[in-house]
CSV table of C-alpha atoms and ligand atoms in Angstrom, one decimal:
chain,number,residue,atom,x,y,z
A,1,MET,CA,0.0,0.0,0.0
A,2,GLN,CA,1.2,3.5,-0.9
A,3,THR,CA,1.5,5.9,2.0
A,4,LEU,CA,2.8,9.1,0.4
A,5,GLU,CA,2.2,12.3,2.3
A,6,GLN,CA,1.1,14.0,-0.8
A,7,TYR,CA,-0.7,12.3,-3.6
A,8,ALA,CA,-1.1,13.9,-7.0
A,9,ASP,CA,-4.5,15.1,-8.2
A,10,ALA,CA,-5.4,14.2,-11.8
A,11,THR,CA,-6.8,17.0,-13.9
A,12,TYR,CA,-9.6,16.9,-16.4
A,13,PRO,CA,-8.2,15.0,-19.5
A,14,LYS,CA,-7.8,16.9,-22.8
A,15,GLU,CA,-9.8,14.2,-24.5
A,16,CYS,CA,-12.6,13.1,-22.2
A,17,SER,CA,-15.9,11.4,-22.8
A,18,PHE,CA,-17.4,13.0,-19.6
A,19,SER,CA,-18.4,16.6,-19.1
A,20,GLU,CA,-15.9,18.4,-16.9
A,21,SER,CA,-18.3,18.7,-14.0
A,22,ASP,CA,-19.3,15.0,-14.1
A,23,TRP,CA,-15.6,14.0,-14.3
A,24,MET,CA,-14.8,16.2,-11.3
A,25,ALA,CA,-17.5,14.6,-9.3
A,26,LEU,CA,-16.6,11.0,-10.3
A,27,SER,CA,-12.8,11.4,-9.9
A,28,ASN,CA,-13.0,11.9,-6.2
A,29,LEU,CA,-13.9,8.3,-5.5
A,30,TRP,CA,-12.3,4.9,-5.0
A,31,TYR,CA,-12.4,2.5,-7.9
A,32,PRO,CA,-11.2,-1.1,-8.3
A,33,ILE,CA,-8.7,-1.1,-11.2
A,34,ALA,CA,-6.8,-4.4,-11.1
A,35,LEU,CA,-6.2,-7.7,-9.4
A,36,GLU,CA,-3.2,-7.3,-7.2
A,37,ALA,CA,-1.9,-10.7,-8.4
A,38,ASP,CA,-1.8,-9.4,-12.0
A,39,ILE,CA,0.8,-6.8,-11.1
A,40,GLU,CA,3.9,-8.8,-11.7
A,41,ALA,CA,7.3,-8.0,-13.2
A,42,GLU,CA,5.9,-6.0,-16.2
A,43,PRO,CA,4.1,-2.7,-15.7
A,44,LYS,CA,0.5,-2.6,-16.8
A,45,LYS,CA,-1.7,0.0,-18.3
A,46,VAL,CA,-5.3,0.7,-17.1
A,47,THR,CA,-7.6,3.5,-18.1
A,48,LEU,CA,-9.9,5.1,-15.5
A,49,LEU,CA,-12.2,8.0,-16.3
A,50,ASP,CA,-10.2,8.6,-19.5
A,51,VAL,CA,-7.0,8.9,-17.6
A,52,ASP,CA,-4.3,6.4,-18.6
A,53,LEU,CA,-2.5,4.9,-15.6
A,54,VAL,CA,0.5,2.7,-15.2
A,55,LEU,CA,0.6,0.1,-12.5
A,56,ALA,CA,3.9,-1.4,-11.4
A,57,ARG,CA,5.3,-3.5,-8.5
A,58,LEU,CA,8.4,-1.9,-7.1
A,59,ASP,CA,10.1,-3.8,-4.3
A,60,GLY,CA,6.8,-5.5,-3.5
A,61,ALA,CA,4.8,-2.2,-3.3
A,62,ILE,CA,2.3,-1.2,-6.0
A,63,LEU,CA,2.8,2.1,-7.8
A,64,VAL,CA,-0.2,3.7,-9.5
A,65,ALA,CA,0.7,6.7,-11.5
A,66,ARG,CA,-0.3,8.7,-14.6
A,67,ASP,CA,1.0,6.7,-17.6
A,68,LEU,CA,3.3,9.6,-18.7
A,69,CYS,CA,7.0,10.5,-18.4
A,70,ILE,CA,7.1,14.3,-18.5
A,71,HIS,CA,10.6,14.3,-20.0
A,72,ARG,CA,9.3,13.8,-23.5
A,73,GLY,CA,5.8,12.3,-23.1
A,74,ALA,CA,6.5,8.5,-23.3
A,75,PRO,CA,4.1,6.0,-21.8
A,76,MET,CA,5.6,4.5,-18.7
A,77,SER,CA,3.6,1.3,-19.2
A,78,MET,CA,5.9,0.5,-22.1
A,79,GLY,CA,8.8,0.6,-19.7
A,80,TRP,CA,10.2,-2.0,-17.2
A,81,VAL,CA,11.2,-2.4,-13.6
A,82,ARG,CA,14.9,-2.3,-12.6
A,83,ASP,CA,16.3,-2.1,-9.1
A,84,GLY,CA,13.0,-1.1,-7.5
A,85,CYS,CA,12.4,1.7,-10.0
A,86,LEU,CA,10.1,2.1,-13.0
A,87,VAL,CA,12.3,2.8,-16.1
A,88,CYS,CA,11.0,5.0,-18.9
A,89,PRO,CA,11.3,3.1,-22.2
A,90,TYR,CA,12.4,6.2,-24.2
A,91,HIS,CA,15.6,7.5,-22.4
A,92,GLY,CA,15.8,5.2,-19.5
A,93,TYR,CA,15.0,7.7,-16.7
A,94,ARG,CA,14.2,5.9,-13.5
A,95,TYR,CA,11.4,6.7,-11.0
A,96,ASP,CA,10.9,5.4,-7.5
A,97,ILE,CA,7.7,4.5,-5.6
A,98,SER,CA,7.2,8.1,-4.6
A,99,GLY,CA,7.3,9.2,-8.3
A,100,ALA,CA,10.7,11.0,-7.9
A,101,CYS,CA,13.2,10.6,-10.7
A,102,THR,CA,16.3,8.9,-9.3
A,103,PHE,CA,18.5,8.4,-12.3
A,104,VAL,CA,19.1,10.1,-15.7
A,105,PRO,CA,21.4,7.8,-17.7
A,106,SER,CA,22.4,10.5,-20.2
A,107,ASP,CA,23.6,12.8,-17.3
A,108,PRO,CA,24.4,10.5,-14.5
A,109,ARG,CA,26.4,13.0,-12.4
A,110,GLY,CA,24.1,16.0,-12.9
A,111,ALA,CA,21.6,17.3,-10.4
A,112,ILE,CA,18.1,15.9,-11.2
A,113,ASN,CA,15.4,18.5,-11.8
A,114,SER,CA,12.9,18.0,-8.9
A,115,LYS,CA,10.1,18.6,-11.4
A,116,LEU,CA,10.9,15.3,-13.1
A,117,ARG,CA,8.2,13.2,-11.3
A,118,LEU,CA,5.5,10.8,-12.1
A,119,LEU,CA,2.0,11.8,-10.9
A,120,VAL,CA,1.4,9.2,-8.2
A,121,PHE,CA,-2.2,8.7,-7.2
A,122,ARG,CA,-3.7,7.5,-4.0
A,123,SER,CA,-4.0,3.7,-4.0
A,124,THR,CA,-4.5,0.8,-1.7
A,125,VAL,CA,-5.0,-2.9,-1.8
A,126,LYS,CA,-8.0,-4.6,-0.3
A,127,TYR,CA,-9.2,-8.2,-0.8
A,128,GLY,CA,-6.6,-8.6,-3.5
A,129,LEU,CA,-7.9,-5.7,-5.6
A,130,VAL,CA,-6.0,-2.5,-6.3
A,131,TRP,CA,-8.2,0.6,-5.6
A,132,VAL,CA,-7.3,4.1,-6.8
A,133,CYS,CA,-8.7,7.6,-6.3
A,134,LEU,CA,-7.6,10.1,-8.9
A,135,ARG,CA,-8.2,13.3,-7.0
A,136,GLY,CA,-8.5,14.4,-3.4
A,137,GLU,CA,-9.7,12.4,-0.5
A,138,PRO,CA,-12.1,9.6,-1.7
A,139,SER,CA,-15.6,10.2,-0.4
A,140,ASN,CA,-16.9,6.6,-0.7
A,141,MET,CA,-16.1,3.6,1.4
A,142,LEU,CA,-14.2,0.5,0.3
A,143,PRO,CA,-16.4,-2.6,0.2
A,144,VAL,CA,-16.6,-5.1,3.2
A,145,TRP,CA,-16.4,-8.8,2.2
A,146,GLU,CA,-17.1,-10.6,5.4
A,147,PRO,CA,-17.1,-13.4,6.4
A,148,GLU,CA,-15.9,-14.8,3.1
A,149,ALA,CA,-12.6,-12.9,2.9
A,150,THR,CA,-11.4,-14.4,6.2
A,151,ASP,CA,-13.3,-17.6,6.7
A,152,PRO,CA,-11.1,-20.5,5.3
A,153,LYS,CA,-14.2,-22.5,4.3
A,154,PHE,CA,-14.6,-20.1,1.4
A,155,PHE,CA,-12.5,-20.5,-1.8
A,156,ARG,CA,-12.3,-17.9,-4.5
A,157,PHE,CA,-12.2,-17.6,-8.3
A,158,THR,CA,-12.3,-14.6,-10.5
A,159,MET,CA,-13.4,-13.3,-13.9
A,160,GLY,CA,-11.7,-10.4,-15.6
A,161,PRO,CA,-10.6,-7.7,-15.8
A,162,GLU,CA,-12.9,-7.5,-18.8
A,163,ILE,CA,-13.8,-4.5,-20.8
A,164,TRP,CA,-17.5,-4.2,-21.6
A,165,ASP,CA,-19.0,-1.7,-24.0
A,166,CYS,CA,-21.4,0.0,-21.6
A,167,SER,CA,-21.5,2.8,-19.1
A,168,ALA,CA,-20.7,1.9,-15.5
A,169,GLY,CA,-24.1,3.2,-14.5
A,170,ARG,CA,-26.0,0.9,-16.8
A,171,ALA,CA,-23.8,-2.0,-15.7
A,172,ILE,CA,-24.2,-1.6,-12.0
A,173,GLU,CA,-27.9,-0.9,-12.2
A,174,ASN,CA,-28.2,-4.3,-13.8
A,175,PHE,CA,-26.5,-5.9,-10.8
A,176,ILE,CA,-28.9,-4.2,-8.3
A,177,ASP,CA,-32.0,-5.2,-10.4
A,178,ASN,CA,-33.9,-8.4,-9.6
A,179,ALA,CA,-36.8,-8.1,-12.0
A,180,HIS,CA,-34.5,-9.2,-14.9
A,181,PHE,CA,-33.7,-12.7,-13.5
A,182,SER,CA,-36.8,-14.3,-15.0
A,183,PHE,CA,-36.1,-12.9,-18.5
A,184,VAL,CA,-32.5,-12.2,-19.1
A,185,HIS,CA,-31.5,-15.4,-17.3
A,186,ARG,CA,-34.4,-17.6,-18.7
A,187,ASN,CA,-31.8,-19.9,-20.2
A,188,THR,CA,-29.8,-20.4,-17.0
A,189,PHE,CA,-31.4,-19.9,-13.6
A,190,GLY,CA,-34.5,-17.7,-14.3
A,191,LEU,CA,-38.1,-18.8,-14.2
A,192,GLU,CA,-40.6,-16.6,-15.9
A,193,GLU,CA,-43.4,-17.6,-13.6
A,194,ASN,CA,-41.3,-16.3,-10.6
A,195,ALA,CA,-41.0,-12.8,-12.0
A,196,GLU,CA,-42.6,-11.3,-9.0
A,197,GLN,CA,-40.1,-12.8,-6.6
A,198,GLY,CA,-37.2,-10.5,-5.9
A,199,ALA,CA,-39.2,-7.6,-7.2
A,200,THR,CA,-40.3,-6.8,-3.7
A,201,TYR,CA,-37.3,-6.6,-1.3
A,202,ASP,CA,-36.2,-5.2,2.0
A,203,PHE,CA,-34.3,-2.1,1.3
A,204,GLU,CA,-32.0,0.3,3.2
A,205,VAL,CA,-29.9,3.1,1.9
A,206,ASP,CA,-27.5,5.6,3.3
A,207,ASP,CA,-24.9,7.8,1.8
A,208,GLN,CA,-22.3,5.0,1.4
A,209,LYS,CA,-24.3,1.9,0.5
A,210,MET,CA,-27.6,0.3,-0.3
A,211,ILE,CA,-28.7,-3.0,1.2
A,212,MET,CA,-31.3,-5.3,-0.4
A,213,ALA,CA,-32.7,-8.7,0.9
A,214,PHE,CA,-35.0,-10.9,-1.1
A,215,GLU,CA,-35.7,-14.5,-2.2
A,216,TYR,CA,-35.9,-16.2,-5.6
A,217,GLN,CA,-36.8,-19.7,-6.5
A,218,ALA,CA,-34.4,-20.5,-9.3
A,219,THR,CA,-34.3,-23.3,-11.8
A,220,ASN,CA,-31.2,-25.5,-11.8
A,221,PRO,CA,-30.6,-26.9,-15.3
A,222,GLU,CA,-28.3,-29.8,-16.3
A,223,ASP,CA,-25.3,-27.6,-17.1
A,224,SER,CA,-25.3,-25.9,-13.6
A,225,PRO,CA,-22.5,-27.2,-11.5
A,226,ILE,CA,-24.8,-27.6,-8.5
A,227,ALA,CA,-25.9,-31.3,-8.6
A,228,ASN,CA,-29.0,-33.1,-7.4
A,229,ALA,CA,-31.7,-30.3,-7.5
A,230,SER,CA,-34.0,-29.3,-10.3
A,231,GLU,CA,-34.8,-26.0,-8.4
A,232,LEU,CA,-32.9,-24.0,-5.9
A,233,HIS,CA,-34.3,-21.6,-3.4
A,234,ARG,CA,-32.1,-18.5,-3.2
A,235,TYR,CA,-32.0,-16.3,-0.1
A,236,MET,CA,-30.2,-13.2,-1.3
A,237,HIS,CA,-28.5,-10.3,0.5
A,238,ARG,CA,-26.9,-7.6,-1.6
A,239,THR,CA,-24.9,-4.6,-0.7
A,240,LEU,CA,-24.1,-1.9,-3.3
A,241,PHE,CA,-21.1,0.1,-2.1
A,242,PHE,CA,-21.6,3.3,-4.0
A,243,PRO,CA,-21.0,3.8,-6.8
A,244,PHE,CA,-20.0,0.6,-8.7
A,245,ALA,CA,-19.2,-2.3,-6.4
A,246,THR,CA,-21.7,-5.0,-5.3
A,247,ARG,CA,-21.5,-7.9,-2.9
A,248,THR,CA,-24.3,-10.3,-3.5
A,249,ALA,CA,-24.6,-13.3,-1.1
A,250,ILE,CA,-26.7,-16.2,-2.4
A,251,HIS,CA,-27.6,-18.5,0.4
A,252,TYR,CA,-28.8,-21.9,-0.7
A,253,PRO,CA,-30.4,-24.4,1.7
A,254,GLY,CA,-27.9,-26.4,3.8
A,255,GLY,CA,-25.6,-23.6,4.7
A,256,ARG,CA,-24.2,-23.3,1.1
A,257,ASP,CA,-23.1,-19.7,0.4
A,258,HIS,CA,-22.1,-18.4,-2.9
A,259,ILE,CA,-21.0,-14.7,-2.8
A,260,ILE,CA,-20.4,-12.6,-5.9
A,261,HIS,CA,-18.4,-9.4,-5.8
A,262,ILE,CA,-18.8,-7.2,-8.8
A,263,ASN,CA,-16.3,-4.4,-9.1
A,264,ILE,CA,-16.7,-1.9,-11.9
A,265,ALA,CA,-14.4,0.9,-13.0
A,266,PRO,CA,-15.5,3.4,-15.6
A,267,VAL,CA,-12.8,3.4,-18.3
A,268,SER,CA,-14.8,6.1,-20.1
A,269,ALA,CA,-18.4,7.2,-20.3
A,270,ARG,CA,-19.3,4.2,-22.4
A,271,LYS,CA,-16.7,1.6,-21.5
A,272,SER,CA,-16.4,-0.2,-18.2
A,273,GLN,CA,-13.9,-2.6,-16.7
A,274,LEU,CA,-15.3,-5.5,-14.7
A,275,ILE,CA,-13.5,-7.7,-12.2
A,276,VAL,CA,-15.8,-10.3,-10.6
A,277,VAL,CA,-14.7,-12.2,-7.6
A,278,PHE,CA,-16.7,-15.3,-6.6
A,279,THR,CA,-16.4,-16.9,-3.2
A,280,ARG,CA,-18.0,-20.1,-2.2
A,281,ASN,CA,-18.1,-22.4,0.9
A,282,PHE,CA,-19.2,-25.5,-0.9
A,283,ASP,CA,-18.4,-27.4,-4.2
A,284,HIS,CA,-14.7,-27.7,-3.1
A,285,ASP,CA,-14.4,-30.7,-5.4
A,286,VAL,CA,-15.9,-29.2,-8.5
A,287,PRO,CA,-13.3,-28.0,-11.0
A,288,VAL,CA,-13.0,-24.2,-10.9
A,289,GLU,CA,-13.3,-24.2,-14.8
A,290,ASP,CA,-16.8,-25.7,-14.5
A,291,LEU,CA,-17.9,-23.1,-11.9
A,292,LEU,CA,-16.4,-20.3,-13.9
A,293,ALA,CA,-18.0,-21.5,-17.1
A,294,TRP,CA,-21.5,-21.4,-15.5
A,295,GLU,CA,-20.9,-17.9,-14.0
A,296,GLN,CA,-19.6,-16.6,-17.4
A,297,LYS,CA,-22.7,-17.9,-19.1
A,298,ILE,CA,-24.9,-16.0,-16.7
A,299,LEU,CA,-22.8,-12.8,-16.9
A,300,GLY,CA,-22.8,-13.1,-20.7
A,301,GLU,CA,-26.6,-12.9,-20.6
A,302,ASP,CA,-26.3,-9.7,-18.6
A,303,ARG,CA,-23.7,-8.3,-20.9
A,304,VAL,CA,-25.7,-8.6,-24.1
A,305,MET,CA,-28.6,-6.7,-22.5
A,306,ILE,CA,-26.4,-3.9,-20.9
A,307,GLU,CA,-24.4,-3.3,-24.0
A,308,ASN,CA,-27.6,-2.7,-26.0
A,309,GLN,CA,-29.4,-0.3,-23.7
A,310,LYS,CA,-30.2,3.2,-25.0
A,311,PRO,CA,-29.3,5.8,-24.0
A,312,GLU,CA,-25.9,4.3,-23.1
A,313,GLU,CA,-25.6,6.4,-20.0
A,314,ILE,CA,-28.4,6.3,-17.4
A,315,PRO,CA,-30.7,9.3,-17.5
A,316,LEU,CA,-30.7,11.3,-14.3
A,317,ASP,CA,-33.8,13.2,-15.3
A,318,ALA,CA,-36.4,11.2,-13.3
A,319,ALA,CA,-39.0,11.7,-16.1
A,320,ALA,CA,-36.8,10.2,-18.8
A,321,GLU,CA,-37.5,6.5,-18.0
A,322,ILE,CA,-40.5,5.0,-16.2
A,323,SER,CA,-39.9,3.3,-12.9
A,324,VAL,CA,-42.1,0.9,-10.9
A,325,MET,CA,-41.8,-0.5,-7.4
A,326,ALA,CA,-39.2,-3.1,-8.4
A,327,ASP,CA,-36.9,-0.2,-9.5
A,328,LYS,CA,-36.6,1.5,-6.1
A,329,SER,CA,-32.9,0.4,-6.0
A,330,SER,CA,-32.2,2.0,-9.3
A,331,VAL,CA,-34.1,5.2,-8.4
A,332,ALA,CA,-32.1,5.4,-5.1
A,333,PHE,CA,-28.9,4.9,-7.1
A,334,ARG,CA,-29.7,7.7,-9.5
A,335,ARG,CA,-30.5,10.0,-6.6
A,336,TRP,CA,-27.1,9.2,-5.1
A,337,LEU,CA,-25.4,10.2,-8.4
A,338,THR,CA,-27.4,13.4,-8.6
A,339,LYS,CA,-26.4,14.2,-5.0
A,340,LEU,CA,-22.8,13.5,-5.9
A,341,GLY,CA,-23.1,16.3,-8.5
A,342,LEU,CA,-23.6,14.5,-11.7
A,343,GLY,CA,-25.6,16.7,-14.0
A,344,ARG,CA,-27.7,16.6,-17.1
A,345,ALA,CA,-24.7,16.0,-19.2
A,346,PHE,CA,-24.6,12.5,-17.7
A,347,THR,CA,-27.8,11.9,-19.7
A,348,ALA,CA,-26.9,10.9,-23.3
B,1,FES,FE1,10.9,9.3,-20.5
B,1,FES,FE2,12.7,10.6,-22.0
B,1,FES,S1,10.5,10.5,-22.3
B,1,FES,S2,13.0,9.4,-20.3
B,2,FE,FE1,-28.2,-10.7,-14.2
């Protein structure tokens, strides 16, 4: 985890798919941008809110910085790591974990200009994910994954990072929506006759999160990895950690818990990066590939729908789309975004 005294603040990108005021409101939050395990010897590039970032592991610590060497504008993600520093691929300048330039190969004995720095952003690692905030003190909380993060009975598998052609708003609204199960998922776990289930739910919301509790009687077809049941009753508890991270616990009878963590980062206004972490306290003997194949099939059904919604961004004008009782989670989410400061420009 980085503990710099002073983190850099990103500025509104020259080419940006968000309005300036929306970008300013969104850039002041934590986002999940990578799996920590994916940050190995080679630096990686990730784009968040139209800002290109470089991620690198320097002596075990993770650096998250703007993907730019200000000597002559080279992308640091094309560089490499040497002696605990990130090396620029153009002229070999080296930068340490604080972003300071420590070595200029073409002038090894000269004083180093103190302005030669990488812009290092606030980052932290939680539950094996790298979280970053581009500007200021983040105003949202990081998710809580308990008990599954610490209980050894749970094992974990992941999907992504994957880039989907959709806004983060449309994507996360899908994952707090229960009324789609019976239709979008009719070829996996949904049952049309149970459309009313899940549409009424217990519901709490505060300025950091939204909690939903509901039940759904799901079908359990042949290709599901859960054996010996034609139907499965799901007791479900979901927390949305504003704005784009959900923890959905599916409790099956017999103490079997399957918990899905969806972590979305807006790459741009109409592109989102998803990292999905699954934790499960049963099926220890089922090959992870089989479990993952089933989850990918379900998420593929969501993806097709989300990538085809219009407008691509969610409208924050309450009159622009019609809401019913089942949509109270989506309505509350849109209110939260409005309170955050997102304006009409967020409407496509
Ligand atoms: Fe990076 Fe010259 S552009 S060292
Ligand atoms: Fe779905």
